[in-house]
Short mmCIF file of C-alpha atoms in Angstrom, two decimals:
data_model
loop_
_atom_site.label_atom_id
_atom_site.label_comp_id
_atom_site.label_asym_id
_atom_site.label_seq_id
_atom_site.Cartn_x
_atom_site.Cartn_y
_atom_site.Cartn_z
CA UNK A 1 96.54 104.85 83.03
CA UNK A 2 96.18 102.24 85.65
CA UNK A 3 98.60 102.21 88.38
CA UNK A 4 99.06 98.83 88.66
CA UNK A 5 100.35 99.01 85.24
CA UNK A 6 103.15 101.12 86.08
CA UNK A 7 103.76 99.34 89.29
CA UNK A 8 105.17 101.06 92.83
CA UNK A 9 108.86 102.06 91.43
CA UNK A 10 107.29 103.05 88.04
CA UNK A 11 104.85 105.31 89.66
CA UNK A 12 107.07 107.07 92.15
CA UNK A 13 109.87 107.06 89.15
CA UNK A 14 107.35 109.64 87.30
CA UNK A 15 105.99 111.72 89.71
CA UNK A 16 109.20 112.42 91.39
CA UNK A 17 112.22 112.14 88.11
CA UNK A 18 112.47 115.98 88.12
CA UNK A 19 112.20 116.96 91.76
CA UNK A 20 115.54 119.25 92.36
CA UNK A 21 116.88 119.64 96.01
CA UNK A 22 116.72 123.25 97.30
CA UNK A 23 118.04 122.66 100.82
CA UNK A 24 122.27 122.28 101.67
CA UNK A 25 120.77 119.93 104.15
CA UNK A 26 119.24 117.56 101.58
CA UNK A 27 122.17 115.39 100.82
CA UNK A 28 120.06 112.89 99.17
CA UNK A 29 116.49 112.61 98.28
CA UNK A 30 114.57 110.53 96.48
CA UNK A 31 115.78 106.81 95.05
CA UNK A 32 117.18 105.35 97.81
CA UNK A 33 116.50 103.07 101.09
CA UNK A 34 116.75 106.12 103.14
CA UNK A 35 116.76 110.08 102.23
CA UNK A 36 120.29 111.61 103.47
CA UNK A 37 120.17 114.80 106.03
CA UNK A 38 122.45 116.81 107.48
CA UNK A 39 122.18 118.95 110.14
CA UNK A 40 125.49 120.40 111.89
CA UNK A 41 124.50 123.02 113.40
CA UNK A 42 120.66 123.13 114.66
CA UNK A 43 117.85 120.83 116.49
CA UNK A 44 115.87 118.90 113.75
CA UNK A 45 111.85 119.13 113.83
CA UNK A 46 109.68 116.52 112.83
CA UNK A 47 106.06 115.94 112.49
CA UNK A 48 103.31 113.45 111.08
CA UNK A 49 100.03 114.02 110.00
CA UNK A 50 97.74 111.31 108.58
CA UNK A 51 94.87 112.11 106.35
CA UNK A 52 92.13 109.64 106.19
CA UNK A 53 89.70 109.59 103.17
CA UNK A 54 85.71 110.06 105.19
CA UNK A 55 87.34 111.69 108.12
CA UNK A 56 89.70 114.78 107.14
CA UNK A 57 88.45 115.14 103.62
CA UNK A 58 85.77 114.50 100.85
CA UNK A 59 86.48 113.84 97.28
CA UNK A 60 83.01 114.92 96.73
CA UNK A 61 84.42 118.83 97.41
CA UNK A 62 87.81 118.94 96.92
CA UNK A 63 90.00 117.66 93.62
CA UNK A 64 93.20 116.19 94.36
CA UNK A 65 95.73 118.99 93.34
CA UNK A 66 93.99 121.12 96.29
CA UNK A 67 94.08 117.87 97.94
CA UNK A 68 97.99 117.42 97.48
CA UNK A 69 98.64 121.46 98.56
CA UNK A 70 96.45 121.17 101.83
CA UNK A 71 98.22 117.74 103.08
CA UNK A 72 101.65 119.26 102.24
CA UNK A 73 100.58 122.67 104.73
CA UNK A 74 99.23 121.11 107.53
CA UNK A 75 102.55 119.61 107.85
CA UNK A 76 104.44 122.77 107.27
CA UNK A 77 102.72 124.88 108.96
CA UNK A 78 103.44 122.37 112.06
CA UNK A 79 107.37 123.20 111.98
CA UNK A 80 106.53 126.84 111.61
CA UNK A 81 104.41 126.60 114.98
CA UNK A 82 107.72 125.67 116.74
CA UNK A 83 109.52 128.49 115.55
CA UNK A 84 111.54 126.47 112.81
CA UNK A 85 112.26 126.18 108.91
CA UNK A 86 110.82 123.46 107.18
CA UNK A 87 113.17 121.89 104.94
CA UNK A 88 112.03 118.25 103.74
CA UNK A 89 108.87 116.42 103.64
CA UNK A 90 108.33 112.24 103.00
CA UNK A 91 105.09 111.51 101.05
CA UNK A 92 102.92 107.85 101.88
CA UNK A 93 100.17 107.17 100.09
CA UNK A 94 97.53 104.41 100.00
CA UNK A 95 95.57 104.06 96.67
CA UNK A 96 92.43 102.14 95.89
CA UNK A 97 92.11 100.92 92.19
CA UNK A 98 89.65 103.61 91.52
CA UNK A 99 92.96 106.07 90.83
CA UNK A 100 94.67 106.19 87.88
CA UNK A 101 98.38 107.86 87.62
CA UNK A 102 96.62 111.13 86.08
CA UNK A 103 95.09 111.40 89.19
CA UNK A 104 98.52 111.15 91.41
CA UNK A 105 99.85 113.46 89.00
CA UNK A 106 97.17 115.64 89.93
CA UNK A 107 98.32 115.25 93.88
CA UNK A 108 101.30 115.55 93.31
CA UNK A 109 101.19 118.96 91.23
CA UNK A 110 99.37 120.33 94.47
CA UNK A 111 102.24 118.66 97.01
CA UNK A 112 104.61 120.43 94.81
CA UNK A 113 103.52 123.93 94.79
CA UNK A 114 103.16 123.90 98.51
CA UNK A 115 106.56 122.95 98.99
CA UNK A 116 108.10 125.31 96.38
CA UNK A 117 106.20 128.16 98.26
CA UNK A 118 108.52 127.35 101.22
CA UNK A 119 111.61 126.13 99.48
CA UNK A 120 110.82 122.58 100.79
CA UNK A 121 111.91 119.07 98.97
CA UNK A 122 110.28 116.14 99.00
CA UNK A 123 112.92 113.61 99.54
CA UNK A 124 110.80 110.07 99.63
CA UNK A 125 107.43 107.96 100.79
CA UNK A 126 105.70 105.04 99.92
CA UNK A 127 102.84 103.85 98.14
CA UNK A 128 100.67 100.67 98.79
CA UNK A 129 97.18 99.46 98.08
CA UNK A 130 93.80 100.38 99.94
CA UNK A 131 90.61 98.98 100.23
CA UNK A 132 88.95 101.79 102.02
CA UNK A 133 89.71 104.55 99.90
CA UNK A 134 92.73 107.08 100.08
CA UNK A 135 95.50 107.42 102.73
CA UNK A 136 97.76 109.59 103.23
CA UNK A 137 101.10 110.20 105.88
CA UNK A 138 102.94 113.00 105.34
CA UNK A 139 106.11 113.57 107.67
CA UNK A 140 107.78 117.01 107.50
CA UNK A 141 111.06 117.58 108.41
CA UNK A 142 112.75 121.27 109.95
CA UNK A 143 115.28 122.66 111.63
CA UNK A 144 115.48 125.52 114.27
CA UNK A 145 118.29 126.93 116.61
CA UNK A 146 117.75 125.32 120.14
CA UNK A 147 117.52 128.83 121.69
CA UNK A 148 114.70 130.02 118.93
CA UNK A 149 112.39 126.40 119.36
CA UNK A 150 108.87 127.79 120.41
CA UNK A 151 107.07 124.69 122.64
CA UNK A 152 103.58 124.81 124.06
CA UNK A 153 104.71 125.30 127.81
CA UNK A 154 106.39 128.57 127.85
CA UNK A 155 103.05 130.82 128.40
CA UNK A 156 103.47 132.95 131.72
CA UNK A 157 101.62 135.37 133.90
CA UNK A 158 100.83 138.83 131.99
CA UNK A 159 101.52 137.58 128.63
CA UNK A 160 99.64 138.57 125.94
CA UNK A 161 97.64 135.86 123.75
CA UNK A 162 97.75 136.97 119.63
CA UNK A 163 96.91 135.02 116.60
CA UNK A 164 97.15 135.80 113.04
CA UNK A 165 95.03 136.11 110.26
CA UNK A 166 91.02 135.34 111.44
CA UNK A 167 88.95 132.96 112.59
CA UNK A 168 86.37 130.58 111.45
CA UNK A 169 86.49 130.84 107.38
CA UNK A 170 87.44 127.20 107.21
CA UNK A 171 84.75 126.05 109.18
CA UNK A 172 82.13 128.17 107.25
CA UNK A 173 83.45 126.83 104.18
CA UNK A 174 83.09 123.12 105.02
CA UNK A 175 79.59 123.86 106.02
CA UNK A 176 78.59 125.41 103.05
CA UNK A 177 79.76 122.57 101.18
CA UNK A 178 78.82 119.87 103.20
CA UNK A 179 75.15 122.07 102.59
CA UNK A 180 75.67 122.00 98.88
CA UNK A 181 76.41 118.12 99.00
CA UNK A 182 73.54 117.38 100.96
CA UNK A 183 71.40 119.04 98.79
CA UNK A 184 73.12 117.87 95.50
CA UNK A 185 72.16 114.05 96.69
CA UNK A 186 68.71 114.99 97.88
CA UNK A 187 67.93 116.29 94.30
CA UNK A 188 69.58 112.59 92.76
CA UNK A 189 67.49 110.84 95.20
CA UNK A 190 64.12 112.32 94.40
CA UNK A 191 64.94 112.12 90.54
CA UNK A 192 65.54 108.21 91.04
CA UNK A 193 62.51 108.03 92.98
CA UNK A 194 60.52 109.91 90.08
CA UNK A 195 62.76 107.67 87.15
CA UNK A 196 63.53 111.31 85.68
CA UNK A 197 66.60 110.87 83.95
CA UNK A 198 66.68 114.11 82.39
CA UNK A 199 66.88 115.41 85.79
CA UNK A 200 69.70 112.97 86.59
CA UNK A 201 71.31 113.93 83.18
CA UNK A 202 71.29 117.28 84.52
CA UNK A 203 72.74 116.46 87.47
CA UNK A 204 75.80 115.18 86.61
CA UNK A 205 76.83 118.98 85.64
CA UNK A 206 75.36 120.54 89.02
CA UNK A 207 77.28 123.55 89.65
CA UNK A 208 76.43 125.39 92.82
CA UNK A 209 76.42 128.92 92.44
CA UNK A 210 79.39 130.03 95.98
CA UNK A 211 79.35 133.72 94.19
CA UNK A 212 80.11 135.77 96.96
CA UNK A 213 81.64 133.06 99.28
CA UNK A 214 84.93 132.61 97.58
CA UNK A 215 86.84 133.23 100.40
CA UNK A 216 84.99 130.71 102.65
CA UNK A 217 85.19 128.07 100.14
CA UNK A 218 89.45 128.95 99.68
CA UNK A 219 89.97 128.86 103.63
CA UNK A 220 88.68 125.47 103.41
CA UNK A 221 90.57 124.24 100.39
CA UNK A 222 93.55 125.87 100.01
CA UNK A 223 95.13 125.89 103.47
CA UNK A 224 98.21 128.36 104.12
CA UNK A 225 100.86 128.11 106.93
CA UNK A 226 101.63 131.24 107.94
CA UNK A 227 105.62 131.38 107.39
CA UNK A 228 104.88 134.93 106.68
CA UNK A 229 103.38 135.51 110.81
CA UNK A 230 107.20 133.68 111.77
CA UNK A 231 109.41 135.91 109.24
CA UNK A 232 107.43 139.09 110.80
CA UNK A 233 107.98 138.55 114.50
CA UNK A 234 111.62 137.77 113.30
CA UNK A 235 112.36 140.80 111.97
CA UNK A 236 110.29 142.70 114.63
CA UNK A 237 112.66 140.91 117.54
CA UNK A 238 109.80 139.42 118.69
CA UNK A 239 110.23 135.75 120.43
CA UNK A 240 106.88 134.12 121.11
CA UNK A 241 106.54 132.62 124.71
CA UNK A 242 104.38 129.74 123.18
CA UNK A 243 102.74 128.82 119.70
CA UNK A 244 100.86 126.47 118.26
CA UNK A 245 98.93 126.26 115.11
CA UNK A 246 94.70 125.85 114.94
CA UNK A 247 93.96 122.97 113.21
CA UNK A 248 91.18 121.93 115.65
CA UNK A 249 90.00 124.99 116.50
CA UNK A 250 91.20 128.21 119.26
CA UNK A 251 89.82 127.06 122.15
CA UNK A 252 90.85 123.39 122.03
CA UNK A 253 94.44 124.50 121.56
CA UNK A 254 94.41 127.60 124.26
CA UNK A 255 93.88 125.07 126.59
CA UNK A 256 96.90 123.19 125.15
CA UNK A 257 98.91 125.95 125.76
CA UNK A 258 97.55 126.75 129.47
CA UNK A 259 97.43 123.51 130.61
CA UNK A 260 101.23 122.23 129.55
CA UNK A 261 101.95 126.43 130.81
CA UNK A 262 100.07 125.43 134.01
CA UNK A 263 98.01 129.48 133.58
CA UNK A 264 95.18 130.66 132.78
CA UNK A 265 93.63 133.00 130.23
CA UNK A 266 91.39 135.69 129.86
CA UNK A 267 89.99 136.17 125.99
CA UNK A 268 87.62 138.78 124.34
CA UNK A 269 85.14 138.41 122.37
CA UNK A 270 84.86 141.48 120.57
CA UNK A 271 88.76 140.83 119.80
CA UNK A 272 88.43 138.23 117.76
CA UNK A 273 89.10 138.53 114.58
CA UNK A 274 86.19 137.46 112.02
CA UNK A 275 85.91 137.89 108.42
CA UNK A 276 82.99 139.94 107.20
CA UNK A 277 81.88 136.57 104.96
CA UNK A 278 81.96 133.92 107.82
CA UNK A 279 79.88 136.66 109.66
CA UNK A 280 77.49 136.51 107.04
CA UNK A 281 77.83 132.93 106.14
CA UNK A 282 77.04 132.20 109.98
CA UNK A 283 73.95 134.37 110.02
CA UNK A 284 72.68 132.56 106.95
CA UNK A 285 73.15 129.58 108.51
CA UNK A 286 71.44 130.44 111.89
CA UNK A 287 74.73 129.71 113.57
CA UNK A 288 76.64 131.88 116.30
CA UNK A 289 79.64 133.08 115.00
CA UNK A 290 81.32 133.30 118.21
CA UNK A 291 81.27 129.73 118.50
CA UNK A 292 82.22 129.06 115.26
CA UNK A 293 85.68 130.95 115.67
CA UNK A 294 86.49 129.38 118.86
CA UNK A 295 85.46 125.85 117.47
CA UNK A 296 85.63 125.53 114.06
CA UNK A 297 89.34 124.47 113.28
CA UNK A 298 91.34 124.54 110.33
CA UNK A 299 92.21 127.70 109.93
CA UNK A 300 95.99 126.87 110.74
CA UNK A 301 96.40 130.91 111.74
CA UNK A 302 99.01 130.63 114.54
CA UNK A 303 98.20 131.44 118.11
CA UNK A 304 101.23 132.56 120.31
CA UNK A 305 101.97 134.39 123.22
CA UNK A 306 104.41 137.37 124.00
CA UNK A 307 105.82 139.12 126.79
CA UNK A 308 103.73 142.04 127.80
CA UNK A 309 106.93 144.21 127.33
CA UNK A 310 106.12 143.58 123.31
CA UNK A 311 103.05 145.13 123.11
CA UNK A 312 104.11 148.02 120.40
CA UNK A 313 105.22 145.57 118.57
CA UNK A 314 102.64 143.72 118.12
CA UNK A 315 100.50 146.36 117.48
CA UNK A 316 102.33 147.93 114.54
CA UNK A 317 102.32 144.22 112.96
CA UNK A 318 99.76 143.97 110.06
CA UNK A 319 97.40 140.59 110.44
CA UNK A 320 98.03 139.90 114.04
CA UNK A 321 95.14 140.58 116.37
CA UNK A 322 96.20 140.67 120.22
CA UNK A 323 92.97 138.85 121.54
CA UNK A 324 93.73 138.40 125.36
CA UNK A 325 96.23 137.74 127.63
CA UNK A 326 97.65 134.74 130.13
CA UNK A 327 96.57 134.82 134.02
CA UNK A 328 97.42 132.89 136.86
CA UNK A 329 96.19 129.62 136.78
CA UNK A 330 94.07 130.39 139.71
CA UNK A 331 91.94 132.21 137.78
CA UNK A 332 90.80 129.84 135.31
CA UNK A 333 90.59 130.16 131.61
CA UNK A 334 87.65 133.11 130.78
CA UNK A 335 85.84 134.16 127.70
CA UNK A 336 84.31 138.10 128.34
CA UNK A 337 81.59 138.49 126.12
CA UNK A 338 80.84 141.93 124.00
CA UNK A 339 78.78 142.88 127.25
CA UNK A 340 81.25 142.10 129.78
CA UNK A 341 79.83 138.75 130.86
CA UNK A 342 82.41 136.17 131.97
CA UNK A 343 82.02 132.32 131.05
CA UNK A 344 84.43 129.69 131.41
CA UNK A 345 86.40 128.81 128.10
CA UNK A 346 86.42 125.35 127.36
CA UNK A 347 88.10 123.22 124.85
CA UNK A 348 85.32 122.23 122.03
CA UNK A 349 87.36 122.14 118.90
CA UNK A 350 87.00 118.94 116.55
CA UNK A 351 88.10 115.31 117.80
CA UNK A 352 89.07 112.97 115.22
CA UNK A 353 88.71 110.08 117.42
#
């Protein structure tokens, strides 16, 4: 059906009649002016991110329920990088005429079982048109006790720099599918050339064969905040000195951290924690996979430091990987190689400007 047929109120009407309110501090969601919070008794998080049709993803790759799952974690997993709950999220789009209200339906079912994952609700948004293709600003809301906020510029002298999960999957999966694209439209191209439309017939059920690279291709598409990272230090006492999440990469935001800390950082190579497939996938693709980790982004894993006096801890916690520690800023920020070389860590993560 054509979305223009339904009109704005008609189209946020269906995809949001049966949404149900899981937070005390959702007073009132959808259908009004404004959504109605309440917060008594805690600071209240909030954070933007704006996802641009060409720059952050390709329709080409990924359908829009993964779509609608990804752009509700990147949010989430922002209020779980200050230390904090997420609670609500508002959902903007901007539609060309080339989506129908299956499709949003399709977005929408994705949006939804991120936030039921995390006992979010989506309390309101917009919609308008687009020329250029498909927008979309998603603001997530949280809450945190003022003592337990986590910012950027707490990192000290002697901490010790973690992160969770590993390193580089996403970016290994975006390049094997920005590989299988580019050789998906070489093979239309040459069949135009040639006037083969069998071969073109063909090609409109190309299916490339990622047997073996599953995990790649899910790091990329179906992004996870790591609540789970947050409830474990919790429970293990554990307060982290500073956090943030990688979206653009480890060494782009270690240098966040050190330069709003004012420190430096040592970091280890042979620490780092690397999936067995985006070793492989970076060998196939005559890439170093030491580079890839430290650049790639979009893993969202969270990188945080600790006092030194949690070490144990850390150690007995399952999918956190203590990878260096913080030094005096004197000392600059360092990268020691698997032979003990020492180069100068710089911030080359992905720009969207």
């Amino acid at each position: 059906m054509e979305i223009a047929k339904l009109g704005e109120f008609g189209l946020i009407d269906r995809l949001t009649k049966d949404l149900e309110n899981k937070n005390e501090s959702t007073k009132y969601g959808v259908g009004d002016d404004c959504a109605v919070l309440h917060y008594p008794d805690s600071e209240v998080l909030i954070t933007t991110d704006l996802l641009m049709e060409g720059v952050h993803f390709d329709l080409t790759y990924i359908d829009l329920k993964h779509l609608g799952y990804k752009s509700a974690m990147v949010n989430i997993s922002d209020v779980f990088a200050m230390n904090g709950t997420p609670r609500q999220i508002t959902v903007s789009l901007a539609l060309s005429k080339r989506f129908t209200v299956e499709d949003m339906e399709e977005f929408y079912a994705g949006l939804r079982l991120a936030c039921e994952k995390w006992n979010v609700d989506i309390v309101g948004g917009d919609t308008t048109s687009s020329y250029t293709g498909l927008a979309i600003s998603i603001t997530c809301i949280g809450e945190a006790r003022k003592e337990d906020i986590v910012y950027r510029n707490g990192a000290k002298d002697t901490d010790l720099v973690c992160v969770s999960g590993d390193l580089g999957a996403a970016y290994m999966g975006l390049q094997l599918l920005e590989r299988e694209k580019s050789v998906y439209y070489q093979q239309v191209e040459e069949a135009k050339k040639k006037g083969d439309q069998r071969a073109l017939e063909e090609l409109a059920h190309f299916s490339p064969d990622f047997a073996g690279k599953e995990y790649l291709l899910q790091r990329q598409l179906q992004t996870e905040a790591r609540g789970d990272i947050i409830r474990k230090l919790r429970e293990a006492g554990v307060r982290p000195t500073a956090m943030m999440d990688i979206s653009d990469g480890l060494s782009s935001e270690l240098m966040h951290i050190c330069k709003q800390s004012g420190v430096g950082c040592r970091i280890y190579e042979k620490e780092l924690p690397i999936d067995y497939q985006t070793a492989v996938m970076a060998e196939e693709m005559n890439m170093n996979v030491t580079t890839c980790a430290l650049n790639g982004g979009e893993d969202y894993e969270l990188l945080f430091t600790v006092p030194i006096g949690d070490l144990e801890k850390i150690k007995e916690m399952d999918d956190v990987r203590l990878i260096g520690h913080i030094t005096d800023a004197k000392f600059g920020h360092v990268l020691v190689t698997r032979d003990n070389q020492e180069f100068e860590l710089k911030a080359q993560g992905w720009n969207p400007l």
